Coordinates of C-alpha atoms and ligand atoms in Angstrom, one line a residue:
M279 CA 147.6 204.0 -12.7
S280 CA 149.5 206.0 -10.1
L281 CA 148.1 209.4 -9.6
E282 CA 150.1 210.7 -6.6
R283 CA 151.9 213.2 -8.7
P284 CA 149.9 216.1 -10.1
V285 CA 148.4 215.5 -13.7
R286 CA 150.3 217.6 -16.3
V287 CA 149.8 216.5 -19.7
R288 CA 150.8 218.0 -22.8
F289 CA 149.8 218.1 -26.7
A290 CA 152.8 218.5 -28.5
P291 CA 152.0 219.2 -32.0
S292 CA 154.6 220.0 -34.8
P293 CA 153.7 223.0 -36.9
T294 CA 154.2 221.4 -40.1
G295 CA 150.7 221.9 -41.9
P296 CA 147.0 221.3 -40.8
L297 CA 146.2 219.4 -37.6
H298 CA 144.8 216.1 -38.6
I299 CA 141.4 215.3 -36.8
G300 CA 143.5 212.4 -35.2
G301 CA 145.6 214.8 -33.7
V302 CA 142.5 216.8 -32.3
R303 CA 141.6 213.4 -30.7
T304 CA 145.1 213.3 -29.0
A305 CA 144.6 216.4 -27.6
L306 CA 141.0 215.8 -26.4
Y307 CA 142.3 212.8 -24.6
N308 CA 144.9 214.8 -23.1
Y309 CA 142.5 217.5 -21.9
L310 CA 139.8 215.4 -20.7
L311 CA 142.5 213.4 -18.4
A312 CA 143.9 216.5 -17.1
K313 CA 140.5 218.0 -16.3
K314 CA 139.2 214.6 -14.6
H315 CA 142.1 215.1 -12.2
G316 CA 142.2 218.7 -11.7
G317 CA 145.2 218.7 -13.7
T318 CA 146.9 221.0 -16.2
M319 CA 146.7 221.0 -19.8
I320 CA 149.9 222.0 -21.5
L321 CA 150.2 223.2 -25.6
R322 CA 154.1 222.9 -26.5
I323 CA 154.7 223.8 -30.1
E324 CA 157.8 221.3 -31.5
D325 CA 159.0 223.3 -33.9
T326 CA 162.6 222.1 -34.0
D327 CA 162.5 221.0 -37.4
Q328 CA 163.1 224.3 -39.4
N329 CA 162.9 222.7 -42.8
R330 CA 159.3 221.5 -41.9
F331 CA 157.9 224.7 -40.5
V332 CA 154.7 225.9 -42.2
P333 CA 153.7 229.3 -41.5
G334 CA 150.4 229.7 -40.1
A335 CA 150.3 226.0 -38.9
E336 CA 150.7 227.0 -35.2
A337 CA 147.6 229.7 -35.3
Y338 CA 145.6 226.9 -37.1
I339 CA 146.3 224.2 -34.4
R340 CA 145.4 226.8 -31.6
E341 CA 142.1 227.8 -33.3
S342 CA 141.1 223.9 -33.9
L343 CA 141.8 223.3 -30.5
K344 CA 139.8 226.4 -29.2
W345 CA 136.7 225.5 -31.6
V346 CA 136.5 222.1 -30.3
G347 CA 136.4 223.1 -26.8
I348 CA 139.9 222.3 -25.5
E349 CA 141.3 224.9 -22.9
I350 CA 144.8 225.2 -22.6
D351 CA 146.3 226.0 -19.3
E352 CA 149.8 226.7 -20.2
G353 CA 151.1 227.4 -23.7
P354 CA 152.5 229.9 -26.2
E355 CA 149.6 232.3 -25.8
Q356 CA 148.9 231.6 -22.1
G357 CA 152.2 231.6 -20.7
G358 CA 153.0 229.8 -17.7
P359 CA 155.9 229.0 -15.4
H360 CA 157.6 226.9 -18.0
A361 CA 157.8 229.5 -20.8
P362 CA 158.7 229.7 -23.4
Y363 CA 156.4 227.0 -25.0
R364 CA 157.8 226.7 -28.4
Q365 CA 160.8 224.6 -28.7
S366 CA 162.5 227.0 -30.9
E367 CA 162.3 229.5 -28.4
R368 CA 164.0 227.2 -26.0
K369 CA 166.9 226.0 -28.2
P370 CA 169.7 227.3 -25.9
M371 CA 168.4 225.1 -23.0
Y372 CA 169.0 221.6 -24.5
R373 CA 172.7 221.5 -25.7
Q374 CA 173.7 221.1 -21.8
Y375 CA 172.1 217.9 -21.5
A376 CA 173.6 216.5 -24.9
E377 CA 177.0 217.7 -23.8
R378 CA 176.4 215.9 -20.2
L379 CA 175.5 212.8 -21.9
I380 CA 178.7 212.8 -23.7
S381 CA 181.0 213.8 -20.4
E382 CA 179.5 210.8 -19.1
G383 CA 180.1 208.4 -22.1
L384 CA 176.4 208.3 -23.2
A385 CA 176.5 210.1 -26.2
Y386 CA 179.4 211.1 -28.7
Y387 CA 180.2 213.6 -31.7
A388 CA 179.8 212.3 -34.9
F389 CA 181.4 214.0 -37.8
D390 CA 180.4 211.8 -40.7
S391 CA 179.4 213.4 -43.9
E392 CA 176.1 212.9 -46.0
D393 CA 178.4 210.8 -48.2
D394 CA 180.0 208.9 -45.6
L395 CA 176.4 208.0 -44.3
E396 CA 175.3 206.8 -47.6
Q397 CA 178.3 204.6 -48.2
M398 CA 177.6 203.1 -44.7
R399 CA 174.0 202.2 -45.6
K400 CA 175.1 200.6 -48.9
R401 CA 177.9 198.5 -47.3
L402 CA 175.5 197.3 -44.7
E403 CA 172.7 196.5 -47.3
A404 CA 175.0 194.7 -49.4
S405 CA 176.0 192.4 -46.6
K406 CA 172.2 192.2 -45.7
M407 CA 172.4 194.0 -42.4
Q408 CA 170.1 196.5 -41.0
P409 CA 171.7 200.0 -42.2
A410 CA 171.5 201.6 -39.1
Y411 CA 174.1 203.7 -37.3
D412 CA 174.4 201.7 -34.2
S413 CA 176.8 199.8 -31.4
I414 CA 178.5 198.0 -34.2
S415 CA 178.6 200.1 -37.3
R416 CA 179.6 203.2 -35.5
M417 CA 182.9 201.9 -35.0
S418 CA 183.6 202.3 -38.4
M419 CA 182.4 205.7 -38.7
K420 CA 184.1 209.2 -37.9
N421 CA 183.0 209.8 -34.4
S422 CA 184.5 210.7 -31.0
L423 CA 184.5 207.0 -30.3
T424 CA 186.9 206.2 -33.3
L425 CA 188.9 209.4 -33.6
S426 CA 191.7 210.2 -31.2
A427 CA 190.7 213.0 -28.7
D428 CA 193.2 215.2 -30.2
E429 CA 191.4 215.0 -33.7
V430 CA 187.9 215.4 -32.1
K431 CA 189.2 218.8 -30.5
E432 CA 190.9 220.1 -33.5
R433 CA 187.6 219.2 -35.5
L434 CA 185.5 220.9 -33.0
D435 CA 187.9 223.9 -32.8
R436 CA 188.1 224.2 -36.4
G437 CA 184.0 224.4 -36.6
D438 CA 183.3 221.0 -38.4
N439 CA 180.0 220.0 -38.9
Y440 CA 178.9 217.4 -36.3
V441 CA 175.9 215.9 -34.7
I442 CA 175.7 214.2 -31.2
R443 CA 174.5 210.9 -31.0
I444 CA 173.2 208.7 -28.1
K445 CA 175.4 205.8 -27.5
L446 CA 173.2 202.7 -26.9
P447 CA 174.7 199.9 -25.3
R448 CA 174.5 196.5 -27.1
K449 CA 172.1 193.8 -25.8
E450 CA 170.1 195.6 -23.2
E451 CA 166.4 195.1 -22.9
V452 CA 164.3 198.4 -22.7
R453 CA 161.0 197.5 -20.8
F454 CA 158.4 200.0 -20.2
H455 CA 154.7 200.0 -19.4
D456 CA 152.2 201.6 -21.6
V457 CA 148.9 202.2 -20.1
I458 CA 147.1 201.1 -23.0
R459 CA 149.4 198.6 -24.3
G460 CA 150.8 196.8 -21.2
W461 CA 154.5 195.9 -20.9
V462 CA 156.7 196.7 -24.0
V463 CA 159.7 195.2 -24.3
V464 CA 162.5 196.0 -26.8
S465 CA 166.3 195.0 -27.2
T466 CA 168.8 197.9 -28.0
N467 CA 169.9 195.6 -30.4
T468 CA 167.2 196.6 -32.8
M469 CA 167.6 200.5 -32.1
D470 CA 169.9 202.9 -33.4
D471 CA 171.9 205.7 -32.2
K472 CA 169.7 208.6 -33.1
V473 CA 170.9 212.1 -33.3
L474 CA 170.2 214.0 -30.3
L475 CA 171.4 217.6 -31.5
K476 CA 172.0 218.7 -34.9
G477 CA 174.6 220.6 -36.6
D478 CA 172.7 223.7 -36.3
G479 CA 172.7 223.4 -32.8
M480 CA 168.8 222.3 -32.7
P481 CA 167.9 219.4 -30.6
T482 CA 166.1 216.7 -32.4
Y483 CA 162.5 215.7 -31.6
H484 CA 163.7 213.1 -29.2
L485 CA 166.1 215.1 -27.0
A486 CA 163.8 218.1 -27.1
N487 CA 160.5 216.2 -26.2
V488 CA 162.1 214.4 -23.3
V489 CA 164.1 217.3 -21.8
D490 CA 160.6 219.3 -22.1
D491 CA 158.6 216.4 -20.6
Y492 CA 161.2 216.1 -17.6
L493 CA 161.4 220.1 -17.3
M494 CA 157.6 220.5 -17.4
G495 CA 156.6 218.2 -15.1
I496 CA 154.7 216.0 -17.4
S497 CA 152.9 212.7 -15.7
H498 CA 151.4 211.2 -18.8
V499 CA 152.5 211.2 -22.2
I500 CA 149.6 210.6 -24.2
R501 CA 150.2 210.5 -28.2
G502 CA 149.7 208.5 -31.3
E503 CA 150.5 205.1 -32.0
E504 CA 153.0 206.3 -34.6
W505 CA 155.3 207.2 -31.6
L506 CA 155.4 204.0 -29.9
P507 CA 158.7 203.1 -31.6
S508 CA 160.4 206.2 -30.1
A509 CA 159.5 205.4 -26.7
P510 CA 162.1 202.7 -26.2
L511 CA 164.6 205.6 -26.9
H512 CA 162.9 208.0 -24.8
V513 CA 163.0 205.7 -22.0
M514 CA 166.9 205.2 -22.6
L515 CA 167.0 208.9 -22.3
Y516 CA 165.3 209.1 -18.9
R517 CA 167.8 206.4 -17.7
F518 CA 170.7 208.2 -19.0
L519 CA 169.8 211.6 -17.7
G520 CA 169.1 210.1 -14.3
W521 CA 165.4 211.0 -14.7
E522 CA 163.9 207.7 -14.6
E523 CA 162.1 208.3 -11.1
N524 CA 160.3 211.1 -12.8
M525 CA 159.3 209.5 -16.2
P526 CA 155.8 210.1 -17.3
E527 CA 153.4 207.2 -17.8
F528 CA 153.3 206.4 -21.7
A529 CA 149.8 205.8 -23.4
H530 CA 149.9 205.2 -27.1
L531 CA 146.7 205.9 -28.6
P532 CA 145.2 203.5 -31.6
L533 CA 145.1 205.0 -35.0
L534 CA 141.9 206.4 -36.5
L535 CA 141.3 204.0 -39.4
K536 CA 139.6 204.5 -42.9
P537 CA 136.0 203.7 -42.9
E538 CA 136.6 200.4 -44.6
G539 CA 139.0 199.7 -41.5
N540 CA 142.5 199.2 -43.4
G541 CA 145.0 201.7 -42.8
K542 CA 145.1 205.2 -41.5
L543 CA 142.4 207.9 -42.2
S544 CA 144.0 210.3 -44.7
K545 CA 143.2 213.3 -46.3
R546 CA 142.6 211.2 -49.6
D547 CA 139.9 209.1 -47.9
G548 CA 138.1 212.4 -46.9
D549 CA 138.2 213.6 -50.5
R550 CA 136.9 210.4 -51.8
L551 CA 134.1 209.7 -49.4
G552 CA 133.1 213.4 -48.7
F553 CA 134.0 214.2 -45.3
P554 CA 136.7 216.4 -43.7
V555 CA 139.7 215.3 -42.1
F556 CA 140.7 218.6 -40.5
P557 CA 138.9 220.4 -37.9
I558 CA 138.6 223.7 -39.7
D559 CA 139.3 225.0 -43.1
W560 CA 143.1 225.1 -44.2
T561 CA 144.8 226.8 -47.2
D562 CA 148.3 225.6 -47.8
P563 CA 150.4 228.8 -48.0
T564 CA 152.5 227.6 -50.7
T565 CA 150.5 225.5 -53.2
N566 CA 147.2 227.3 -52.1
E567 CA 145.6 223.9 -51.7
K568 CA 142.5 224.0 -49.8
S569 CA 141.4 221.3 -47.3
S570 CA 138.1 221.4 -45.8
G571 CA 137.2 221.5 -42.2
Y572 CA 134.7 220.1 -39.9
R573 CA 133.7 223.7 -38.7
E574 CA 132.9 224.9 -42.4
A575 CA 131.2 221.8 -43.3
G576 CA 128.5 222.7 -40.6
Y577 CA 129.6 220.5 -37.9
Y578 CA 128.9 221.4 -34.3
P579 CA 131.9 221.5 -32.4
E580 CA 130.1 219.6 -29.5
A581 CA 129.2 217.0 -32.0
V582 CA 132.9 216.7 -33.1
A583 CA 134.3 216.3 -29.7
N584 CA 131.8 213.7 -28.9
M585 CA 132.4 211.7 -31.6
L586 CA 136.2 211.7 -31.6
A587 CA 136.0 211.0 -27.8
L588 CA 134.3 207.7 -28.6
L589 CA 136.4 206.8 -31.5
G590 CA 138.9 204.5 -29.5
W591 CA 137.5 205.0 -25.9
H592 CA 134.4 203.2 -24.6
P593 CA 132.5 204.3 -21.7
S594 CA 131.5 201.7 -19.3
D595 CA 127.6 201.7 -20.1
N596 CA 126.1 202.3 -23.6
Q597 CA 125.8 206.1 -23.5
E598 CA 126.8 207.7 -26.6
L599 CA 125.8 211.5 -26.0
F600 CA 128.4 213.2 -23.7
S601 CA 128.7 217.0 -23.0
M602 CA 132.3 217.7 -22.4
D603 CA 131.6 217.8 -18.8
E604 CA 130.2 214.5 -19.0
L605 CA 133.4 213.1 -20.8
I606 CA 135.8 214.8 -18.5
Q607 CA 133.6 212.6 -15.6
A608 CA 133.6 209.5 -17.5
F609 CA 136.9 209.4 -19.4
S610 CA 139.7 207.0 -18.4
L611 CA 142.8 205.7 -20.0
D612 CA 142.0 202.2 -19.3
R613 CA 139.1 202.3 -21.3
V614 CA 141.0 203.2 -24.4
S615 CA 141.4 200.4 -27.1
K616 CA 144.4 199.1 -28.4
S617 CA 142.9 198.5 -31.8
G618 CA 142.5 201.1 -34.2
A619 CA 139.0 202.9 -34.4
K620 CA 137.2 203.1 -37.7
F621 CA 136.0 206.3 -38.9
D622 CA 132.1 206.1 -39.5
L623 CA 130.5 208.7 -41.6
N624 CA 127.0 208.1 -40.8
K625 CA 127.9 208.1 -37.1
A626 CA 129.6 211.5 -37.6
F627 CA 126.3 212.8 -39.3
W628 CA 124.2 211.4 -36.3
F629 CA 126.3 213.0 -33.8
N630 CA 125.9 216.4 -35.5
H631 CA 121.8 215.7 -36.0
Q632 CA 121.6 214.9 -32.3
Y633 CA 123.2 218.2 -31.4
M634 CA 121.3 220.0 -33.7
N635 CA 118.3 219.1 -32.0
K636 CA 119.5 220.2 -28.7
K637 CA 119.6 223.9 -30.3
S638 CA 116.8 226.2 -30.1
V639 CA 115.1 227.3 -33.5
S640 CA 116.4 230.7 -32.8
E641 CA 120.0 229.7 -32.2
I642 CA 119.9 227.6 -35.5
Y643 CA 118.1 230.6 -37.3
D644 CA 121.1 232.9 -36.1
A645 CA 123.7 230.3 -37.6
I646 CA 121.9 230.1 -41.0
A647 CA 120.3 233.4 -41.2
S648 CA 122.9 234.6 -44.0
I649 CA 122.2 231.3 -46.0
F650 CA 118.3 232.1 -45.9
E651 CA 118.9 235.7 -46.9
G652 CA 121.4 235.0 -49.6
K653 CA 118.7 232.5 -51.2
F654 CA 115.4 234.2 -50.5
G655 CA 116.2 237.9 -49.5
T656 CA 114.8 239.6 -46.3
I657 CA 112.6 236.9 -44.6
D658 CA 110.5 237.0 -41.6
R659 CA 112.2 235.6 -38.5
N660 CA 109.2 233.8 -37.0
Y661 CA 108.4 232.4 -40.1
A662 CA 111.9 231.0 -40.6
E663 CA 112.0 229.8 -37.3
T664 CA 108.7 227.9 -37.5
I665 CA 110.2 226.4 -41.0
I666 CA 113.4 225.4 -38.9
G667 CA 111.2 223.5 -36.5
L668 CA 109.4 221.6 -39.2
L669 CA 112.5 220.7 -41.1
R670 CA 115.3 220.0 -38.7
E671 CA 114.3 216.3 -38.2
K672 CA 114.8 215.9 -41.9
V673 CA 118.6 217.0 -42.2
Q674 CA 121.7 216.3 -40.8
F675 CA 123.1 219.8 -40.6
A676 CA 121.4 223.2 -40.1
N677 CA 122.9 224.7 -43.3
E678 CA 121.0 222.0 -45.4
I679 CA 117.6 223.5 -44.1
P680 CA 117.5 226.8 -46.3
A681 CA 117.8 224.6 -49.6
A682 CA 115.4 222.2 -48.3
A683 CA 112.8 224.9 -47.2
A684 CA 112.9 226.4 -50.9
Y685 CA 109.1 225.9 -51.3
F686 CA 108.2 228.0 -48.3
F687 CA 109.4 230.7 -50.0
V688 CA 109.0 230.1 -54.0
E689 CA 106.2 228.3 -55.7
P690 CA 107.3 225.1 -57.3
T691 CA 107.1 224.6 -60.8
K692 CA 108.0 221.1 -61.1
Y693 CA 106.3 218.1 -59.4
D694 CA 107.8 215.0 -58.4
E695 CA 107.7 212.8 -61.6
D696 CA 107.4 209.5 -59.6
V697 CA 104.5 210.3 -57.5
V698 CA 103.0 211.9 -60.5
A699 CA 103.5 208.7 -62.6
K700 CA 102.4 206.8 -59.7
K701 CA 99.4 208.6 -57.9
W702 CA 97.9 210.8 -60.5
K703 CA 94.6 209.4 -61.9
P704 CA 92.4 211.2 -64.2
E705 CA 90.3 212.6 -61.4
T706 CA 93.0 213.9 -59.0
N707 CA 93.3 217.2 -60.4
Q708 CA 89.7 217.8 -59.8
L709 CA 89.8 216.3 -56.6
L710 CA 92.6 218.5 -55.3
L711 CA 90.7 221.6 -56.7
D712 CA 87.8 220.7 -55.0
L713 CA 89.6 220.0 -51.6
G714 CA 91.0 223.6 -52.0
V715 CA 87.6 224.9 -52.5
Y716 CA 86.6 222.7 -49.4
F717 CA 89.4 224.4 -47.4
Q718 CA 88.4 227.7 -48.2
K719 CA 84.9 227.2 -47.3
N720 CA 85.6 225.9 -43.8
A721 CA 88.3 228.6 -43.5
A722 CA 90.9 226.2 -42.4
S723 CA 94.0 227.9 -40.8
N724 CA 95.5 225.6 -38.3
P725 CA 97.2 222.4 -38.6
A726 CA 94.5 220.5 -36.7
E727 CA 91.5 222.0 -38.8
Y728 CA 93.4 221.1 -42.1
E729 CA 93.7 217.6 -41.0
Q730 CA 90.1 217.5 -39.8
Q731 CA 88.7 219.0 -43.0
F732 CA 90.9 216.8 -45.2
K733 CA 89.5 213.7 -43.6
N734 CA 86.0 215.1 -43.7
Y735 CA 86.7 216.1 -47.5
C736 CA 87.7 212.5 -48.2
E737 CA 84.8 210.7 -46.6
S738 CA 82.3 213.0 -48.4
K739 CA 83.9 212.1 -51.7
G740 CA 84.0 208.4 -50.7
I741 CA 87.9 208.3 -51.2
K742 CA 90.8 206.9 -49.2
T743 CA 92.8 209.7 -47.8
G744 CA 95.8 207.7 -49.5
E745 CA 94.4 208.7 -52.7
I746 CA 95.2 212.4 -52.4
L747 CA 97.5 212.9 -49.2
Q748 CA 100.7 212.4 -51.7
P749 CA 99.2 214.3 -54.6
L750 CA 98.4 217.2 -52.0
R751 CA 102.0 217.3 -50.8
V752 CA 103.5 217.3 -54.2
A753 CA 101.0 220.2 -55.5
V754 CA 101.9 222.2 -52.7
S755 CA 105.8 221.6 -52.3
G756 CA 106.8 219.8 -55.5
Q757 CA 108.4 217.2 -53.3
P758 CA 107.6 213.6 -52.5
V759 CA 108.7 213.9 -48.9
G760 CA 108.7 216.7 -46.3
P761 CA 107.3 217.8 -42.9
P762 CA 104.3 217.0 -41.4
I763 CA 101.8 217.9 -44.4
F764 CA 99.1 219.9 -42.4
D765 CA 101.6 221.9 -40.5
M766 CA 102.9 222.7 -43.9
L767 CA 99.6 224.0 -45.1
A768 CA 98.9 225.9 -42.1
L769 CA 102.4 227.5 -42.4
L770 CA 101.7 228.3 -46.3
T771 CA 98.4 230.0 -45.5
L772 CA 95.3 229.1 -47.3
P773 CA 95.6 231.8 -50.4
V774 CA 99.0 230.3 -51.1
V775 CA 97.6 226.8 -50.8
M776 CA 94.9 227.5 -53.1
N777 CA 97.2 229.2 -55.7
R778 CA 99.4 226.3 -55.7
L779 CA 96.6 223.7 -56.3
T780 CA 95.5 225.7 -59.0
N781 CA 98.9 225.9 -60.8
C782 CA 99.5 222.3 -60.0
T783 CA 96.6 221.3 -62.0
N784 CA 97.1 223.4 -64.8
T785 CA 100.6 222.0 -65.2
V786 CA 100.2 218.3 -64.4
K787 CA 98.4 216.9 -67.2
L788 CA 98.0 213.0 -67.8
Ligands
LIG1071 N1 156.0 216.7 -32.1 C1 155.2 215.4 -32.0 C2 154.2 215.4 -33.1 O1 154.1 216.1 -33.9 C3 155.0 215.1 -30.7 C4 154.8 213.5 -30.2 C5 154.7 213.3 -28.9 O2 153.7 213.7 -28.2 O3 155.6 213.1 -28.2 O4 153.4 214.6 -33.1

C-alpha cells in the first residue's frame, strides 16, 4: 500500500435511517487506518437523495460513532478546511463538473420522460437484452447525442426536465486495484450511462461521491462490499475528470453475515435471535417503530468496537482483546479478509463479559445503581458492591446483576424443585437446622470460618459435605447455582442465614 500521501479517509453515510452495525464497522476500519498513520478521519453526510432523507438520522449516526469511540476530525459538527461536509450544502459545487464533462463530450443531456424510459426497458427486455441506458440504447433515446444542437438548446431554454448522464465508451476495460480484492476488471459493455446530475440540480451519489473524495483529498475509500459494483463507474469518472493521478485506493469490506452464514445480517435476524443490529436505540420518526441498540442492551462500547474490529479483520497472532489504541497499532487493510464475516452472538456476549470484568465494582455499581434501587429501594453501596464482586462472573451484562442478586435483598419463598427432589432426604431439614445452630455456637462470620465450620459439622455428623452443600445453598438463596456459598453466607450474616434455614425447613416438606 503506498502511503506517500497523507492518509485522509471518510465515512460517508446517507442519513436514511439508523446506522446498521455493519456501517459502524466500516467507520471503525476507516478510523483505525487514519489513526494508525497519523491521518484524518472525515465524516461526510451524503444526503443528496432528498426522497430518502430521514430526520434525526444524522444526529443518530454522530451519536453512535461517538459512543463506540470513533472520533471525527473533520465533519458537519467539527468543520474543517473542506466545509461544508453535508452534500446538500455543497449542491452548487457539483454542476460545473457535470457541465465540463458535457463540453468535453464525456457526458450528455438526456430529456427522456419516465414513460420513454419504461418503453425502452420493455423494448430491450422483449428482445432479451439488458434493459440499460447504455452506449447502444442511448442512440434511440431523447438526448443531446440524438437531438440536433438547436433542439437541445431550445429544450434547455424552455426549462424542459433533463438529467446529465455519463457517456461511457463501448468495449473499454476498466481495471482498478482493490486492497482487499486485488485487481478488478470490468468491461464498459456491462455498465450503463449512469445519471450524474438530476433534474433538481442535485448530483447523484456517484458524481457527488467522486467529486468530494477528490476535493477532500481522500487517500483511501474504505466502504462496504455493496459499493463494489459502483467502483468501475467511479474509476471512469476519475479518468474523465483528469483526476486519475489522485484516485484514492479502494478497499471494499466483506459483508457482515447472519449467524448461520447465509446472507447479510438484517434487522429481522436480530429480532429473531435476540440481539441488536444497531449501535443505539432508534425510533423511526414516521412509523414510531423501535429498533434496539447495543448501548441500551447493556453492551460496553469497548466491547462492541473490539467485536466489530474482529468481524472481518484478523490480527497476526491469536490475540482477541484489544483496546482502541491496540487496535490502532495492530490494524492493517491487508489483514481484512475477502469473505463475509459471520456474526456470533456468543462471542458478542463473551466480549462484553471480558470488558465487564475489567471494570471496578464501583464503576459497575454506578452504572446499575438505578436498577438496584428500582428493585430494592435504597441500598447500601458497600453491600451492593460486594454482591457485584460475587456475581459478575455469572452474568454477561452488568444489568443482569440486580435480578440475579434478588435473594441478597429478599428472602426466598420458593426453593429449586430439582434440588429438592434430588437432594432432600428425610433427615435433610434437621441437618440444616443443626448446621445453623452450629454456626451460631461458633459465631461464624467470614467465609473461611463458615467453610471450616461446615466441614467440622459434617465430620461430626459423619456425613459427606456433598449431602447438604446444595440443600444449604437452596435453603438460603432458593437457587441451585450462585456465587461461592461461604462468601454468600458471610455476606448475608448469621441472623439472616438462621432465619432462612428455619423458613426453608418449615416450607420444604417431603
Ligand atoms: N453514501 C454511501 C453510503 O450510504 C457511501 C458509500 C461510499 O462510501 O462511497 O454508504
